[in-house]
């Protein structure tokens, strides 16, 4: 990026901010990203399943980890809306048997019980990625951490979501998390190459489905994506969404 030599020509319009919606939604929507990674690079995520009102019985029947906790996220909602925590698979099955549950596509993901902690608190990390039709894919070399307001322990309590989740908001309520730059993380030099590898695999997966995604266009275009990661006790980064 550099200043334009003729600033009067440096105009930004909607057409510059859209690559290929059909391809981009594979990274934007949680259930489509779950399908993408499961199909092409399942090693980058924890055990994850796209799940719908029609497929939930078939999906749950395939899962062998019955005693571990799970997290269920609505695929089309953001800001922590509708996220549910379960102590085991039986609770997930019970939830799907309720007539008043939230319908629509979801993502069911194994809950990481032993995350790396920041001063005793759980945290997640956000990486910012610029995808372009004129200059490839760029990862900003620093991101930020969302740090839970409550100290973490390994006991799963679905009613204490602020201990287990790091969203800024949960169903419209401020969670009072702390945000810090990843520059303050003592092991970020270990995590950054992992970010780069995972993002490269995800974008390559998108290109496997849409080979022309990043081809040059008459009008240059770009989009900005946020990739969320969690780090386990062994300092391995996992893609969340």
Coordinates of N, CA and C in Angstrom, one line a residue:
X1 N 0.9 -1.2 0.0 CA 0.0 0.0 0.0 C 0.9 1.2 0.0
X2 N 0.5 2.3 -0.8 CA 1.3 3.5 -0.9 C 0.4 4.6 -1.3
X3 N 0.7 5.8 -1.0 CA -0.1 7.0 -1.4 C -0.2 7.0 -2.9
X4 N -1.4 7.4 -3.4 CA -1.7 7.5 -4.8 C -0.9 8.7 -5.4
X5 N -0.3 8.5 -6.5 CA 0.4 9.7 -7.2 C -0.5 10.7 -7.6
X6 N -1.8 10.3 -8.0 CA -2.8 11.3 -8.4 C -4.0 11.0 -7.5
X7 N -4.1 11.7 -6.3 CA -5.1 11.4 -5.3 C -6.5 11.5 -5.8
X8 N -6.7 12.4 -6.8 CA -8.1 12.6 -7.3 C -8.6 11.4 -8.0
X9 N -7.7 10.4 -8.4 CA -8.1 9.2 -9.0 C -8.3 8.1 -8.0
X10 N -7.9 8.3 -6.7 CA -8.0 7.3 -5.7 C -9.4 7.3 -5.1
X11 N -10.4 6.8 -5.8 CA -11.7 6.8 -5.3 C -12.1 5.3 -5.0
X12 N -12.9 5.2 -3.9 CA -13.3 3.9 -3.5 C -14.8 3.8 -3.6
X13 N -15.3 2.7 -4.2 CA -16.7 2.5 -4.4 C -17.1 1.1 -4.0
X14 N -18.4 0.8 -4.0 CA -18.9 -0.5 -3.6 C -18.2 -1.6 -4.5
X15 N -18.1 -1.3 -5.7 CA -17.5 -2.4 -6.7 C -16.1 -2.8 -6.3
X16 N -15.4 -1.9 -5.6 CA -14.0 -2.3 -5.1 C -14.0 -3.2 -3.9
X17 N -15.2 -3.3 -3.3 CA -15.3 -4.1 -2.0 C -16.0 -5.4 -2.1
X18 N -16.0 -5.9 -3.3 CA -16.7 -7.2 -3.5 C -15.9 -8.0 -4.5
X19 N -15.4 -9.2 -4.1 CA -14.7 -10.1 -4.9 C -15.6 -11.0 -5.7
X20 N -16.1 -12.0 -5.0 CA -17.0 -13.0 -5.6 C -17.9 -13.5 -4.4
X21 N -19.1 -13.0 -4.3 CA -19.9 -13.3 -3.1 C -20.1 -14.8 -2.9
X22 N -20.2 -15.6 -4.0 CA -20.4 -17.0 -3.9 C -19.2 -17.7 -3.3
X23 N -18.0 -17.2 -3.5 CA -16.8 -17.7 -2.9 C -16.5 -17.2 -1.6
X24 N -16.8 -15.9 -1.4 CA -16.4 -15.2 -0.1 C -17.3 -15.8 1.1
X25 N -18.5 -16.2 0.8 CA -19.4 -16.7 1.9 C -18.9 -18.0 2.4
X26 N -18.0 -18.7 1.7 CA -17.4 -19.9 2.3 C -16.5 -19.6 3.5
X27 N -16.0 -18.3 3.6 CA -15.2 -17.9 4.7 C -16.1 -17.1 5.7
X28 N -17.2 -16.5 5.2 CA -18.0 -15.6 6.1 C -19.0 -16.4 6.9
X29 N -19.6 -17.4 6.4 CA -20.7 -18.1 7.1 C -20.1 -19.3 7.8
X30 N -20.4 -19.5 9.1 CA -19.8 -20.5 9.9 C -20.0 -21.9 9.4
X31 N -21.3 -22.2 8.9 CA -21.6 -23.6 8.5 C -20.9 -23.9 7.1
X32 N -20.7 -22.9 6.3 CA -20.0 -23.1 5.0 C -18.5 -23.3 5.2
X33 N -18.0 -22.5 6.2 CA -16.6 -22.6 6.5 C -16.3 -24.0 7.2
X34 N -17.3 -24.5 8.0 CA -17.1 -25.8 8.6 C -17.1 -26.9 7.5
X35 N -18.0 -26.7 6.5 CA -18.0 -27.7 5.4 C -16.7 -27.6 4.6
X36 N -16.2 -26.4 4.4 CA -15.0 -26.2 3.6 C -13.8 -26.8 4.3
X37 N -13.6 -26.6 5.6 CA -12.4 -27.1 6.3 C -12.6 -28.6 6.4
X38 N -13.8 -29.1 6.6 CA -14.0 -30.5 6.8 C -13.7 -31.3 5.5
X39 N -13.9 -30.6 4.4 CA -13.7 -31.2 3.1 C -12.2 -31.1 2.6
X40 N -11.5 -30.0 3.0 CA -10.2 -29.8 2.4 C -9.1 -29.7 3.4
X41 N -9.3 -29.3 4.6 CA -8.2 -29.1 5.5 C -8.7 -29.2 7.0
X42 N -9.2 -30.4 7.3 CA -9.8 -30.6 8.6 C -8.8 -30.5 9.7
X43 N -7.6 -30.5 9.4 CA -6.5 -30.5 10.5 C -6.4 -29.1 11.1
X44 N -7.0 -28.1 10.5 CA -6.9 -26.7 11.0 C -7.9 -26.4 12.1
X45 N -8.9 -27.2 12.3 CA -10.0 -26.9 13.3 C -10.1 -28.0 14.2
X46 N -10.7 -27.7 15.4 CA -11.2 -28.8 16.3 C -12.3 -29.6 15.6
X47 N -12.7 -30.7 16.2 CA -13.8 -31.5 15.6 C -15.0 -30.6 15.4
X48 N -15.4 -30.4 14.1 CA -16.5 -29.5 13.8 C -17.5 -30.0 12.8
X49 N -18.8 -29.8 13.0 CA -19.8 -30.3 12.1 C -20.8 -29.2 11.7
X50 N -21.0 -29.0 10.4 CA -22.2 -28.2 10.0 C -23.4 -29.0 10.3
X51 N -24.5 -28.4 10.9 CA -25.6 -29.1 11.3 C -26.9 -28.3 11.0
X52 N -27.9 -29.0 10.5 CA -29.2 -28.3 10.2 C -30.4 -29.0 10.8
X53 N -31.5 -28.5 10.7 CA -32.7 -29.1 11.3 C -33.0 -30.4 10.6
X54 N -32.6 -30.6 9.4 CA -32.8 -31.8 8.6 C -31.7 -32.9 8.9
X55 N -30.5 -32.4 9.2 CA -29.4 -33.3 9.3 C -28.9 -33.7 10.7
X56 N -29.5 -33.1 11.7 CA -28.9 -33.2 13.1 C -28.9 -34.6 13.6
X57 N -29.9 -35.4 13.3 CA -30.0 -36.8 13.7 C -28.8 -37.6 13.1
X58 N -28.6 -37.4 11.8 CA -27.5 -38.1 11.1 C -26.2 -37.7 11.6
X59 N -26.0 -36.4 11.8 CA -24.7 -35.8 12.3 C -24.4 -36.3 13.7
X60 N -25.4 -36.2 14.6 CA -25.1 -36.6 16.0 C -24.8 -38.1 16.1
X61 N -25.4 -38.9 15.2 CA -25.2 -40.4 15.3 C -23.8 -40.7 14.9
X62 N -23.1 -39.9 14.2 CA -21.7 -40.2 13.7 C -20.7 -39.8 14.8
X63 N -21.1 -39.0 15.8 CA -20.1 -38.5 16.7 C -19.8 -39.5 17.8
X64 N -18.5 -39.8 18.0 CA -18.1 -40.8 19.0 C -17.7 -40.2 20.3
X65 N -17.4 -38.9 20.4 CA -17.0 -38.2 21.6 C -18.2 -37.8 22.4
X66 N -18.8 -38.8 23.1 CA -20.1 -38.5 23.7 C -19.9 -37.8 25.1
X67 N -18.8 -37.9 25.7 CA -18.6 -37.4 27.1 C -17.9 -36.0 27.2
X68 N -17.5 -35.5 26.0 CA -16.8 -34.2 26.1 C -17.8 -33.1 25.8
X69 N -17.5 -31.9 26.3 CA -18.4 -30.7 26.1 C -18.4 -30.2 24.6
X70 N -19.5 -29.6 24.2 CA -19.6 -29.1 22.9 C -20.2 -27.7 22.9
X71 N -19.9 -26.9 21.8 CA -20.4 -25.6 21.7 C -21.2 -25.6 20.4
X72 N -22.4 -25.0 20.4 CA -23.3 -24.9 19.3 C -23.5 -23.4 18.9
X73 N -23.1 -23.1 17.7 CA -23.2 -21.7 17.2 C -24.1 -21.5 16.0
X74 N -25.1 -20.6 16.1 CA -25.9 -20.3 14.9 C -25.0 -19.8 13.8
X75 N -25.2 -20.4 12.6 CA -24.3 -20.1 11.5 C -24.4 -18.7 10.9
X76 N -25.6 -18.1 11.1 CA -25.8 -16.8 10.4 C -26.0 -15.6 11.4
X77 N -25.7 -15.9 12.7 CA -25.7 -14.8 13.7 C -24.3 -14.5 14.2
X78 N -24.1 -13.2 14.6 CA -22.9 -12.8 15.1 C -23.0 -12.2 16.5
X79 N -21.9 -11.6 17.1 CA -22.0 -11.0 18.4 C -22.4 -11.9 19.5
X80 N -22.1 -13.1 19.4 CA -22.5 -14.0 20.5 C -23.9 -14.4 20.6
X81 N -24.7 -14.1 19.6 CA -26.2 -14.3 19.7 C -26.4 -15.8 19.5
X82 N -27.2 -16.4 20.4 CA -27.7 -17.8 20.3 C -26.6 -18.9 20.5
X83 N -25.4 -18.6 21.1 CA -24.4 -19.6 21.3 C -24.9 -20.4 22.5
X84 N -24.8 -21.8 22.4 CA -25.1 -22.7 23.5 C -23.9 -23.5 23.9
X85 N -23.8 -23.8 25.2 CA -22.8 -24.7 25.7 C -23.4 -26.0 26.2
X86 N -22.8 -27.1 26.0 CA -23.3 -28.4 26.5 C -22.2 -29.2 27.2
X87 N -22.5 -29.9 28.2 CA -21.5 -30.7 28.9 C -21.2 -32.0 28.2
X88 N -22.1 -32.5 27.4 CA -21.9 -33.8 26.7 C -22.8 -33.8 25.5
X89 N -22.7 -34.9 24.7 CA -23.5 -35.0 23.5 C -24.9 -35.3 23.9
X90 N -25.2 -36.0 25.0 CA -26.6 -36.2 25.4 C -27.4 -34.9 25.5
X91 N -26.7 -33.9 26.1 CA -27.4 -32.6 26.2 C -27.6 -32.0 24.9
X92 N -26.7 -32.2 23.9 CA -27.0 -31.6 22.5 C -28.2 -32.3 21.9
X93 N -28.3 -33.6 22.1 CA -29.4 -34.4 21.5 C -30.7 -33.9 22.2
X94 N -30.7 -33.7 23.5 CA -31.9 -33.2 24.2 C -32.3 -31.9 23.7
X95 N -31.3 -31.0 23.5 CA -31.7 -29.7 23.0 C -32.3 -29.7 21.6
X96 N -31.8 -30.6 20.8 CA -32.4 -30.7 19.4 C -33.8 -31.4 19.5
X97 N -34.2 -32.0 20.6 CA -35.5 -32.5 20.8 C -36.5 -31.5 21.2
X98 N -36.1 -30.3 21.5 CA -37.0 -29.2 22.0 C -37.7 -28.5 20.8
X99 N -38.9 -28.3 21.0 CA -39.7 -27.6 19.9 C -39.4 -26.1 19.8
X100 N -39.0 -25.5 20.9 CA -38.8 -24.1 21.0 C -37.3 -23.7 20.8
X101 N -36.5 -24.6 20.3 CA -35.0 -24.2 20.1 C -34.9 -23.3 18.9
X102 N -33.7 -22.7 18.8 CA -33.4 -21.9 17.6 C -33.2 -22.7 16.4
X103 N -33.9 -22.5 15.3 CA -33.8 -23.3 14.1 C -32.8 -22.7 13.2
X104 N -32.6 -23.3 12.0 CA -31.6 -22.8 11.1 C -30.3 -23.5 11.1
X105 N -29.4 -23.2 10.2 CA -28.1 -23.8 10.2 C -27.2 -23.4 11.4
X106 N -26.5 -24.4 11.9 CA -25.6 -24.2 13.1 C -24.3 -24.9 12.8
X107 N -23.3 -24.6 13.6 CA -22.0 -25.3 13.7 C -21.9 -25.9 15.1
X108 N -21.6 -27.2 15.1 CA -21.4 -27.9 16.4 C -19.9 -28.2 16.4
X109 N -19.2 -27.7 17.5 CA -17.8 -27.8 17.6 C -17.4 -28.4 19.0
X110 N -16.4 -29.3 18.9 CA -15.9 -29.8 20.2 C -15.3 -28.6 21.0
X111 N -15.5 -28.6 22.3 CA -15.1 -27.5 23.1 C -13.7 -27.8 23.6
X112 N -12.7 -26.9 23.5 CA -11.4 -27.1 23.9 C -11.3 -26.9 25.4
X113 N -11.1 -28.0 26.2 CA -11.2 -27.9 27.6 C -9.9 -27.4 28.3
X114 N -8.8 -27.6 27.6 CA -7.5 -27.2 28.1 C -6.8 -26.1 27.2
X115 N -7.4 -24.9 27.2 CA -6.8 -23.9 26.4 C -5.6 -23.3 27.1
X116 N -4.7 -22.6 26.3 CA -3.7 -21.8 26.9 C -4.3 -20.6 27.5
X117 N -3.9 -20.2 28.7 CA -4.5 -19.1 29.4 C -3.7 -17.9 29.5
X118 N -4.3 -16.8 29.6 CA -3.7 -15.5 29.8 C -4.0 -15.0 31.2
X119 N -3.0 -15.2 32.1 CA -3.1 -14.8 33.5 C -4.3 -15.5 34.1
X120 N -4.5 -16.7 33.8 CA -5.6 -17.5 34.4 C -7.0 -17.3 33.7
X121 N -7.0 -16.6 32.6 CA -8.2 -16.3 31.8 C -8.2 -16.9 30.4
X122 N -9.3 -17.4 30.0 CA -9.4 -17.9 28.6 C -9.3 -16.7 27.6
X123 N -8.7 -17.0 26.4 CA -8.7 -15.9 25.4 C -8.8 -16.5 24.0
X124 N -9.2 -15.7 23.1 CA -9.1 -16.1 21.7 C -8.4 -14.9 21.0
X125 N -8.0 -15.2 19.7 CA -7.2 -14.2 19.0 C -7.9 -14.0 17.6
X126 N -7.9 -12.7 17.2 CA -8.4 -12.3 15.9 C -7.3 -11.9 15.0
X127 N -7.2 -12.5 13.8 CA -6.3 -12.1 12.7 C -7.1 -11.4 11.6
X128 N -6.5 -10.3 11.0 CA -7.1 -9.6 10.0 C -6.4 -9.9 8.6
X129 N -7.2 -10.3 7.7 CA -6.7 -10.7 6.4 C -7.3 -9.9 5.2
X130 N -6.5 -9.4 4.3 CA -7.0 -8.7 3.2 C -6.8 -9.6 2.0
X131 N -7.9 -9.9 1.3 CA -7.9 -10.8 0.1 C -8.2 -9.9 -1.1
X132 N -7.3 -9.9 -2.1 CA -7.4 -9.0 -3.3 C -7.4 -9.7 -4.6
X133 N -7.9 -9.0 -5.6 CA -7.7 -9.5 -7.0 C -6.5 -8.9 -7.7
X134 N -5.7 -8.1 -7.0 CA -4.6 -7.4 -7.6 C -3.3 -7.6 -6.9
X135 N -3.3 -8.1 -5.6 CA -2.1 -8.2 -4.9 C -2.0 -9.5 -4.0
X136 N -2.8 -10.5 -4.3 CA -2.8 -11.7 -3.5 C -3.5 -11.5 -2.2
X137 N -3.0 -12.3 -1.2 CA -3.6 -12.3 0.1 C -2.6 -11.8 1.2
X138 N -3.1 -10.9 2.0 CA -2.2 -10.3 3.0 C -2.7 -10.5 4.4
X139 N -1.8 -10.9 5.3 CA -2.2 -11.1 6.7 C -1.5 -9.9 7.5
X140 N -2.3 -9.1 8.2 CA -1.7 -8.1 9.0 C -0.9 -8.7 10.1
X141 N 0.3 -8.3 10.3 CA 1.3 -9.0 11.2 C 0.9 -9.0 12.7
X142 N -0.1 -8.3 13.0 CA -0.6 -8.3 14.4 C -2.1 -8.4 14.4
X143 N -2.6 -9.0 15.5 CA -4.1 -9.0 15.7 C -4.4 -8.5 17.1
X144 N -5.5 -9.0 17.6 CA -5.8 -8.7 19.0 C -6.4 -9.9 19.7
X145 N -6.3 -9.9 21.0 CA -6.8 -10.9 21.9 C -8.1 -10.5 22.6
X146 N -9.1 -11.3 22.6 CA -10.3 -11.1 23.5 C -10.1 -12.0 24.7
X147 N -10.0 -11.4 25.9 CA -9.7 -12.1 27.1 C -11.0 -12.1 28.0
X148 N -11.4 -13.3 28.4 CA -12.6 -13.5 29.2 C -12.5 -12.7 30.5
X149 N -13.6 -12.2 31.0 CA -13.6 -11.4 32.2 C -13.5 -12.2 33.5
X150 N -13.8 -13.5 33.3 CA -13.8 -14.4 34.5 C -12.7 -15.4 34.4
X151 N -12.1 -15.7 35.6 CA -11.0 -16.7 35.6 C -11.6 -18.1 35.1
X152 N -10.7 -18.8 34.4 CA -11.1 -20.0 33.7 C -10.8 -21.2 34.6
X153 N -11.7 -22.2 34.6 CA -11.4 -23.5 35.2 C -12.0 -24.6 34.2
X154 N -11.6 -25.8 34.4 CA -11.9 -26.8 33.4 C -13.3 -27.4 33.5
X155 N -14.1 -27.0 34.6 CA -15.4 -27.5 34.8 C -16.3 -26.7 33.8
X156 N -17.1 -27.5 33.0 CA -18.0 -26.9 32.1 C -19.3 -26.5 32.8
X157 N -19.6 -25.3 32.9 CA -20.9 -24.8 33.4 C -21.6 -24.0 32.3
X158 N -22.6 -24.5 31.7 CA -23.3 -23.8 30.6 C -23.9 -22.5 31.0
X159 N -24.1 -22.3 32.3 CA -24.7 -21.1 32.7 C -23.7 -20.0 33.0
X160 N -22.4 -20.3 32.9 CA -21.4 -19.3 33.1 C -20.7 -19.1 31.8
X161 N -21.4 -18.6 30.8 CA -20.9 -18.4 29.5 C -19.7 -17.4 29.4
X162 N -19.7 -16.4 30.3 CA -18.7 -15.4 30.3 C -17.3 -16.0 30.6
X163 N -17.3 -17.1 31.3 CA -16.1 -17.8 31.7 C -15.5 -18.6 30.5
X164 N -16.4 -19.1 29.6 CA -16.0 -20.0 28.5 C -16.0 -19.3 27.2
X165 N -16.6 -18.2 27.0 CA -16.7 -17.5 25.7 C -16.1 -16.1 25.8
X166 N -15.5 -15.7 24.7 CA -14.8 -14.4 24.7 C -15.4 -13.4 23.7
X167 N -16.7 -13.5 23.4 CA -17.4 -12.6 22.6 C -17.5 -11.2 23.3
X168 N -17.5 -10.2 22.6 CA -17.7 -8.8 23.2 C -19.1 -8.7 23.8
X169 N -20.0 -9.3 23.0 CA -21.4 -9.3 23.5 C -21.9 -10.8 23.5
X170 N -22.8 -11.1 24.4 CA -23.5 -12.4 24.4 C -25.0 -12.1 24.5
X171 N -25.7 -12.3 23.4 CA -27.2 -12.1 23.4 C -27.5 -10.6 23.8
X172 N -26.7 -9.7 23.3 CA -27.0 -8.3 23.5 C -26.4 -7.7 24.9
X173 N -25.7 -8.6 25.6 CA -25.2 -8.1 26.9 C -23.7 -8.0 26.9
X174 N -23.2 -6.9 27.3 CA -21.7 -6.6 27.4 C -21.1 -7.6 28.3
X175 N -20.0 -8.3 27.8 CA -19.3 -9.3 28.6 C -18.1 -8.8 29.4
X176 N -17.8 -7.5 29.1 CA -16.7 -6.8 29.8 C -15.3 -7.6 29.6
X177 N -15.1 -8.1 28.4 CA -13.8 -8.7 28.1 C -12.7 -7.6 28.0
X178 N -11.5 -8.1 28.1 CA -10.4 -7.2 27.9 C -9.8 -7.5 26.5
X179 N -9.4 -6.5 25.8 CA -8.8 -6.6 24.5 C -7.3 -6.1 24.5
X180 N -6.4 -6.9 24.1 CA -5.0 -6.5 24.0 C -4.4 -6.9 22.7
X181 N -3.4 -6.1 22.2 CA -2.7 -6.5 21.0 C -2.0 -7.8 21.1
X182 N -1.9 -8.5 20.1 CA -1.1 -9.8 20.1 C 0.4 -9.5 20.3
X183 N 0.8 -8.2 20.1 CA 2.2 -7.9 20.3 C 2.6 -8.1 21.8
X184 N 1.6 -8.2 22.7 CA 1.9 -8.4 24.1 C 1.9 -9.9 24.4
X185 N 1.6 -10.8 23.5 CA 1.6 -12.2 23.8 C 3.1 -12.7 23.7
X186 N 3.6 -13.3 24.7 CA 5.0 -13.7 24.7 C 5.4 -14.8 23.7
X187 N 4.4 -15.5 23.2 CA 4.7 -16.6 22.3 C 4.1 -16.3 20.9
X188 N 3.9 -15.0 20.6 CA 3.3 -14.7 19.3 C 4.2 -15.1 18.1
X189 N 5.5 -15.0 18.3 CA 6.4 -15.4 17.3 C 6.2 -16.9 16.9
X190 N 5.7 -17.7 17.8 CA 5.4 -19.1 17.6 C 4.0 -19.3 16.9
X191 N 3.1 -18.4 17.3 CA 1.7 -18.5 16.8 C 1.5 -17.9 15.4
X192 N 2.3 -16.8 15.0 CA 2.1 -16.2 13.7 C 2.3 -17.1 12.6
X193 N 3.4 -18.0 12.5 CA 3.5 -18.9 11.4 C 2.4 -19.9 11.3
X194 N 1.8 -20.2 12.5 CA 0.6 -21.1 12.5 C -0.6 -20.4 11.8
X195 N -0.8 -19.2 12.2 CA -1.8 -18.4 11.5 C -1.6 -18.4 10.0
X196 N -0.4 -18.1 9.6 CA -0.1 -18.0 8.2 C -0.4 -19.3 7.5
X197 N 0.0 -20.4 8.1 CA -0.3 -21.8 7.5 C -1.8 -22.1 7.4
X198 N -2.5 -21.8 8.4 CA -3.9 -22.1 8.4 C -4.7 -21.2 7.4
X199 N -4.4 -19.9 7.4 CA -5.0 -19.0 6.4 C -4.7 -19.4 5.0
X200 N -3.5 -19.8 4.8 CA -3.1 -20.3 3.4 C -3.9 -21.5 3.0
X201 N -4.1 -22.4 3.9 CA -4.9 -23.6 3.6 C -6.3 -23.3 3.4
X202 N -6.9 -22.4 4.2 CA -8.3 -22.0 4.0 C -8.5 -21.3 2.6
X203 N -7.7 -20.4 2.3 CA -7.8 -19.7 1.0 C -7.6 -20.7 -0.1
X204 N -6.6 -21.6 0.0 CA -6.4 -22.6 -1.0 C -7.6 -23.5 -1.2
X205 N -8.3 -23.8 -0.1 CA -9.6 -24.6 -0.2 C -10.6 -23.8 -0.9
X206 N -10.8 -22.5 -0.7 CA -11.7 -21.7 -1.4 C -11.4 -21.7 -2.9
X207 N -10.1 -21.7 -3.2 CA -9.7 -21.7 -4.7 C -9.9 -23.1 -5.3
X208 N -10.0 -24.1 -4.5 CA -10.3 -25.4 -5.0 C -11.7 -25.5 -5.5
X209 N -12.6 -24.7 -4.8 CA -14.0 -24.7 -5.2 C -14.3 -23.6 -6.3
X210 N -13.6 -22.5 -6.1 CA -13.7 -21.3 -7.0 C -12.4 -20.9 -7.6
X211 N -11.8 -21.6 -8.6 CA -10.5 -21.3 -9.1 C -10.2 -19.9 -9.5
X212 N -11.3 -19.2 -9.9 CA -11.1 -17.8 -10.4 C -11.3 -16.7 -9.4
X213 N -11.3 -17.1 -8.1 CA -11.7 -16.2 -7.0 C -10.7 -15.0 -7.0
X214 N -9.5 -15.2 -7.2 CA -8.5 -14.1 -7.0 C -8.0 -13.6 -8.4
X215 N -8.6 -14.0 -9.5 CA -8.1 -13.6 -10.8 C -8.3 -12.0 -10.9
X216 N -7.4 -11.4 -11.6 CA -7.5 -9.9 -11.8 C -8.8 -9.6 -12.5
X217 N -9.3 -8.4 -12.1 CA -10.6 -7.9 -12.8 C -10.3 -6.5 -13.4
X218 N -11.2 -6.1 -14.2 CA -11.1 -4.7 -14.8 C -11.1 -3.7 -13.7
X219 N -11.9 -3.9 -12.6 CA -12.0 -3.1 -11.5 C -11.3 -3.8 -10.3
X220 N -10.2 -3.3 -9.8 CA -9.6 -4.0 -8.7 C -10.5 -4.1 -7.5
X221 N -10.5 -5.2 -6.8 CA -11.4 -5.4 -5.6 C -10.7 -6.1 -4.5
X222 N -11.2 -5.9 -3.3 CA -10.6 -6.5 -2.1 C -11.7 -6.7 -1.1
X223 N -11.5 -7.6 -0.1 CA -12.3 -7.8 1.0 C -11.4 -8.1 2.2
X224 N -12.0 -7.7 3.4 CA -11.2 -7.9 4.7 C -12.0 -8.9 5.5
X225 N -11.2 -10.0 5.9 CA -11.8 -11.0 6.7 C -11.2 -11.1 8.1
X226 N -11.9 -11.5 9.1 CA -11.4 -11.7 10.4 C -11.4 -13.2 10.7
X227 N -10.2 -13.7 11.0 CA -10.1 -15.2 11.4 C -9.9 -15.3 12.9
X228 N -10.7 -16.1 13.5 CA -10.6 -16.2 15.0 C -9.9 -17.6 15.3
X229 N -9.0 -17.5 16.3 CA -8.2 -18.6 16.7 C -8.3 -18.8 18.2
X230 N -8.1 -20.1 18.6 CA -7.9 -20.4 20.0 C -6.6 -21.2 20.1
X231 N -5.9 -21.1 21.2 CA -4.6 -21.7 21.4 C -4.7 -22.8 22.5
X232 N -4.2 -24.0 22.3 CA -4.4 -25.0 23.3 C -3.2 -25.0 24.3
X233 N -3.2 -25.9 25.2 CA -2.1 -25.9 26.3 C -0.7 -26.1 25.7
X234 N -0.7 -26.7 24.5 CA 0.6 -27.0 23.9 C 1.0 -25.9 22.9
X235 N 0.3 -24.7 22.9 CA 0.5 -23.6 22.1 C 0.3 -23.9 20.6
X236 N -0.7 -24.7 20.3 CA -1.1 -24.9 19.0 C -2.3 -24.1 18.7
X237 N -2.3 -23.4 17.6 CA -3.4 -22.5 17.2 C -4.4 -23.3 16.4
X238 N -5.7 -23.1 16.7 CA -6.8 -23.8 16.0 C -7.8 -22.7 15.5
X239 N -8.2 -22.9 14.3 CA -9.2 -22.0 13.7 C -10.6 -22.2 14.3
X240 N -11.2 -21.2 14.8 CA -12.6 -21.3 15.3 C -13.6 -20.9 14.2
X241 N -13.4 -19.8 13.6 CA -14.3 -19.3 12.6 C -13.7 -18.1 11.8

